[in-house]
PDB file of C-alpha atoms in Angstrom:
ATOM      1  CA  UNK A   1     -16.928  -6.805   1.923  1.00 60.00           C
ATOM      2  CA  UNK A   2     -15.899  -3.854  -0.350  1.00 69.00           C
ATOM      3  CA  UNK A   3     -17.214  -4.071  -4.113  1.00 84.00           C
ATOM      4  CA  UNK A   4     -15.556  -2.134  -6.596  1.00 91.00           C
ATOM      5  CA  UNK A   5     -17.874  -0.747  -9.224  1.00 95.00           C
ATOM      6  CA  UNK A   6     -16.502  -0.687 -12.924  1.00 97.00           C
ATOM      7  CA  UNK A   7     -16.093   2.965 -12.465  1.00 97.00           C
ATOM      8  CA  UNK A   8     -13.957   2.487  -9.590  1.00 97.00           C
ATOM      9  CA  UNK A   9     -11.937  -0.224 -11.193  1.00 96.00           C
ATOM     10  CA  UNK A  10     -11.303   2.423 -14.186  1.00 97.00           C
ATOM     11  CA  UNK A  11     -10.570   5.325 -11.857  1.00 98.00           C
ATOM     12  CA  UNK A  12      -7.860   2.919  -9.891  1.00 96.00           C
ATOM     13  CA  UNK A  13      -6.559   1.807 -13.270  1.00 96.00           C
ATOM     14  CA  UNK A  14      -6.297   5.539 -14.673  1.00 97.00           C
ATOM     15  CA  UNK A  15      -4.687   6.683 -11.519  1.00 97.00           C
ATOM     16  CA  UNK A  16      -2.291   3.682 -11.361  1.00 93.00           C
ATOM     17  CA  UNK A  17      -1.081   4.407 -14.773  1.00 94.00           C
ATOM     18  CA  UNK A  18      -0.133   7.956 -13.584  1.00 92.00           C
ATOM     19  CA  UNK A  19       1.836   6.801 -10.849  1.00 91.00           C
ATOM     20  CA  UNK A  20       3.390   3.808 -12.324  1.00 89.00           C
ATOM     21  CA  UNK A  21       6.904   5.237 -12.957  1.00 88.00           C
ATOM     22  CA  UNK A  22       7.441   6.331  -9.380  1.00 90.00           C
ATOM     23  CA  UNK A  23       6.484   2.964  -7.502  1.00 85.00           C
ATOM     24  CA  UNK A  24      10.029   3.078  -5.763  1.00 85.00           C
ATOM     25  CA  UNK A  25       9.271   6.559  -4.031  1.00 89.00           C
ATOM     26  CA  UNK A  26       5.852   5.634  -3.300  1.00 90.00           C
ATOM     27  CA  UNK A  27       6.920   2.332  -1.702  1.00 85.00           C
ATOM     28  CA  UNK A  28       9.589   4.061  -0.029  1.00 84.00           C
ATOM     29  CA  UNK A  29       7.694   6.649   1.472  1.00 87.00           C
ATOM     30  CA  UNK A  30       4.804   4.523   2.255  1.00 86.00           C
ATOM     31  CA  UNK A  31       6.979   2.198   4.156  1.00 79.00           C
ATOM     32  CA  UNK A  32       8.730   5.043   6.030  1.00 80.00           C
ATOM     33  CA  UNK A  33       5.337   6.367   7.074  1.00 83.00           C
ATOM     34  CA  UNK A  34       4.355   2.902   8.246  1.00 79.00           C
ATOM     35  CA  UNK A  35       7.745   2.261  10.222  1.00 74.00           C
ATOM     36  CA  UNK A  36       7.639   5.443  11.660  1.00 73.00           C
ATOM     37  CA  UNK A  37       4.111   5.174  13.183  1.00 69.00           C
ATOM     38  CA  UNK A  38       5.198   2.015  14.889  1.00 64.00           C
ATOM     39  CA  UNK A  39       4.787  -0.850  12.407  1.00 52.00           C
ATOM     40  CA  UNK A  40       8.239  -2.337  12.476  1.00 55.00           C
ATOM     41  CA  UNK A  41      11.155  -1.346  14.787  1.00 58.00           C
ATOM     42  CA  UNK A  42      13.940  -3.919  13.351  1.00 61.00           C
ATOM     43  CA  UNK A  43      14.808  -1.770  10.289  1.00 61.00           C
ATOM     44  CA  UNK A  44      16.778   1.352   9.930  1.00 67.00           C
ATOM     45  CA  UNK A  45      13.561   3.748   9.182  1.00 63.00           C
ATOM     46  CA  UNK A  46      15.421   6.705   7.742  1.00 67.00           C
ATOM     47  CA  UNK A  47      13.641   7.792   4.398  1.00 67.00           C
ATOM     48  CA  UNK A  48      16.574   6.769   2.199  1.00 73.00           C
ATOM     49  CA  UNK A  49      18.070   3.970   4.155  1.00 75.00           C
ATOM     50  CA  UNK A  50      18.805   0.564   1.922  1.00 78.00           C
ATOM     51  CA  UNK A  51      16.159  -1.272   4.071  1.00 72.00           C
ATOM     52  CA  UNK A  52      13.333   1.191   3.284  1.00 68.00           C
ATOM     53  CA  UNK A  53      14.168   1.746  -0.372  1.00 71.00           C
ATOM     54  CA  UNK A  54      14.201  -2.110  -0.723  1.00 72.00           C
ATOM     55  CA  UNK A  55      11.406  -3.123   1.048  1.00 66.00           C
ATOM     56  CA  UNK A  56       9.169  -0.138  -0.535  1.00 65.00           C
ATOM     57  CA  UNK A  57      10.001  -1.614  -4.062  1.00 67.00           C
ATOM     58  CA  UNK A  58       8.930  -5.041  -2.720  1.00 66.00           C
ATOM     59  CA  UNK A  59       5.508  -4.187  -1.231  1.00 62.00           C
ATOM     60  CA  UNK A  60       4.453  -2.535  -4.408  1.00 59.00           C
ATOM     61  CA  UNK A  61       5.129  -5.864  -6.147  1.00 59.00           C
ATOM     62  CA  UNK A  62       2.209  -7.743  -4.606  1.00 55.00           C
ATOM     63  CA  UNK A  63       2.429 -11.316  -5.959  1.00 50.00           C
ATOM     64  CA  UNK A  64       2.766 -14.139  -3.662  1.00 59.00           C
ATOM     65  CA  UNK A  65       2.581 -11.505  -0.596  1.00 61.00           C
ATOM     66  CA  UNK A  66      -0.251 -13.205   1.186  1.00 58.00           C
ATOM     67  CA  UNK A  67       1.224 -16.489   1.558  1.00 63.00           C
ATOM     68  CA  UNK A  68       4.562 -14.975   2.615  1.00 67.00           C
ATOM     69  CA  UNK A  69       3.094 -12.511   5.166  1.00 59.00           C
ATOM     70  CA  UNK A  70       0.343 -15.015   6.447  1.00 60.00           C
ATOM     71  CA  UNK A  71       2.561 -18.401   6.653  1.00 63.00           C
ATOM     72  CA  UNK A  72       6.397 -17.200   6.857  1.00 67.00           C
ATOM     73  CA  UNK A  73       6.447 -13.605   8.536  1.00 65.00           C
ATOM     74  CA  UNK A  74       2.935 -14.262  10.405  1.00 62.00           C
ATOM     75  CA  UNK A  75       2.223 -10.618  10.007  1.00 66.00           C
ATOM     76  CA  UNK A  76      -1.117  -9.232  11.755  1.00 70.00           C
ATOM     77  CA  UNK A  77      -3.622  -8.558   9.174  1.00 71.00           C
ATOM     78  CA  UNK A  78      -4.675  -5.343  11.093  1.00 77.00           C
ATOM     79  CA  UNK A  79      -0.884  -3.852   9.777  1.00 77.00           C
ATOM     80  CA  UNK A  80      -2.332  -4.356   6.161  1.00 79.00           C
ATOM     81  CA  UNK A  81      -5.015  -1.482   6.893  1.00 84.00           C
ATOM     82  CA  UNK A  82      -2.507   0.571   8.281  1.00 86.00           C
ATOM     83  CA  UNK A  83      -0.092   0.085   5.405  1.00 85.00           C
ATOM     84  CA  UNK A  84      -3.067   0.929   3.154  1.00 89.00           C
ATOM     85  CA  UNK A  85      -3.809   3.922   4.905  1.00 91.00           C
ATOM     86  CA  UNK A  86      -0.044   5.044   4.828  1.00 91.00           C
ATOM     87  CA  UNK A  87      -0.073   4.474   1.124  1.00 92.00           C
ATOM     88  CA  UNK A  88      -3.066   6.720   0.512  1.00 94.00           C
ATOM     89  CA  UNK A  89      -1.419   9.514   2.514  1.00 94.00           C
ATOM     90  CA  UNK A  90       1.694   9.244   0.426  1.00 95.00           C
ATOM     91  CA  UNK A  91      -0.466   9.187  -2.747  1.00 96.00           C
ATOM     92  CA  UNK A  92      -2.254  12.376  -1.752  1.00 96.00           C
ATOM     93  CA  UNK A  93       0.962  14.289  -0.867  1.00 96.00           C
ATOM     94  CA  UNK A  94       2.781  13.125  -4.090  1.00 96.00           C
ATOM     95  CA  UNK A  95      -0.080  13.598  -6.339  1.00 97.00           C
ATOM     96  CA  UNK A  96      -2.229  16.396  -5.096  1.00 96.00           C
ATOM     97  CA  UNK A  97      -3.626  17.366  -8.305  1.00 96.00           C
ATOM     98  CA  UNK A  98      -4.634  13.657  -9.284  1.00 96.00           C
ATOM     99  CA  UNK A  99      -5.704  12.302  -5.891  1.00 97.00           C
ATOM    100  CA  UNK A 100      -9.104  13.942  -6.021  1.00 97.00           C
ATOM    101  CA  UNK A 101     -11.924  12.593  -3.660  1.00 96.00           C
ATOM    102  CA  UNK A 102     -13.081  10.347  -6.391  1.00 97.00           C
ATOM    103  CA  UNK A 103      -9.955   8.905  -6.829  1.00 97.00           C
ATOM    104  CA  UNK A 104      -9.338   8.778  -3.026  1.00 97.00           C
ATOM    105  CA  UNK A 105     -12.738   6.835  -2.719  1.00 96.00           C
ATOM    106  CA  UNK A 106     -11.873   4.229  -5.446  1.00 97.00           C
ATOM    107  CA  UNK A 107      -8.400   3.655  -4.126  1.00 96.00           C
ATOM    108  CA  UNK A 108      -9.540   3.477  -0.663  1.00 95.00           C
ATOM    109  CA  UNK A 109     -12.091   0.844  -1.775  1.00 95.00           C
ATOM    110  CA  UNK A 110      -9.252  -1.024  -3.840  1.00 93.00           C
ATOM    111  CA  UNK A 111      -6.878  -0.848  -0.706  1.00 90.00           C
ATOM    112  CA  UNK A 112      -9.777  -2.541   1.431  1.00 89.00           C
ATOM    113  CA  UNK A 113     -10.449  -5.120  -1.121  1.00 88.00           C
ATOM    114  CA  UNK A 114      -6.725  -5.685  -1.561  1.00 82.00           C
ATOM    115  CA  UNK A 115      -6.124  -5.996   2.374  1.00 80.00           C
ATOM    116  CA  UNK A 116      -8.823  -8.377   2.463  1.00 80.00           C
ATOM    117  CA  UNK A 117      -7.491 -10.498  -0.152  1.00 77.00           C
ATOM    118  CA  UNK A 118      -4.110 -10.586   1.105  1.00 71.00           C
ATOM    119  CA  UNK A 119      -5.532 -11.627   4.701  1.00 72.00           C
ATOM    120  CA  UNK A 120      -7.663 -14.616   3.413  1.00 69.00           C
ATOM    121  CA  UNK A 121      -4.735 -16.859   4.072  1.00 63.00           C
ATOM    122  CA  UNK A 122      -4.917 -15.914   7.788  1.00 59.00           C
ATOM    123  CA  UNK A 123      -8.313 -17.995   8.103  1.00 56.00           C
TER     124      UNK A 123
END
């Protein structure tokens, strides 16, 4: 299990504050990367398609996603790890000056913990 230290939590919180105003772009680009890698084939996967933009905003609004994905959509928990990786690639490309190794490590731990929490409903 991934444990975030207080320093990790502060690092993620500080980084999240910097990126907060661009969640629509981050979500769109993350889902575009995910879908382009074969994550979903039933959507229009062009970068600015309404499906990508809408769902990109939705994924960054994490509330109630665990139950929705586990019980309604029956999403494979392994896809959460792929999605987290896609998001980190997007964050690194959009914020190269801020996504330094320390931030990368803290965000990676956070995304691993988040993926685990979202997949808890699958048990």
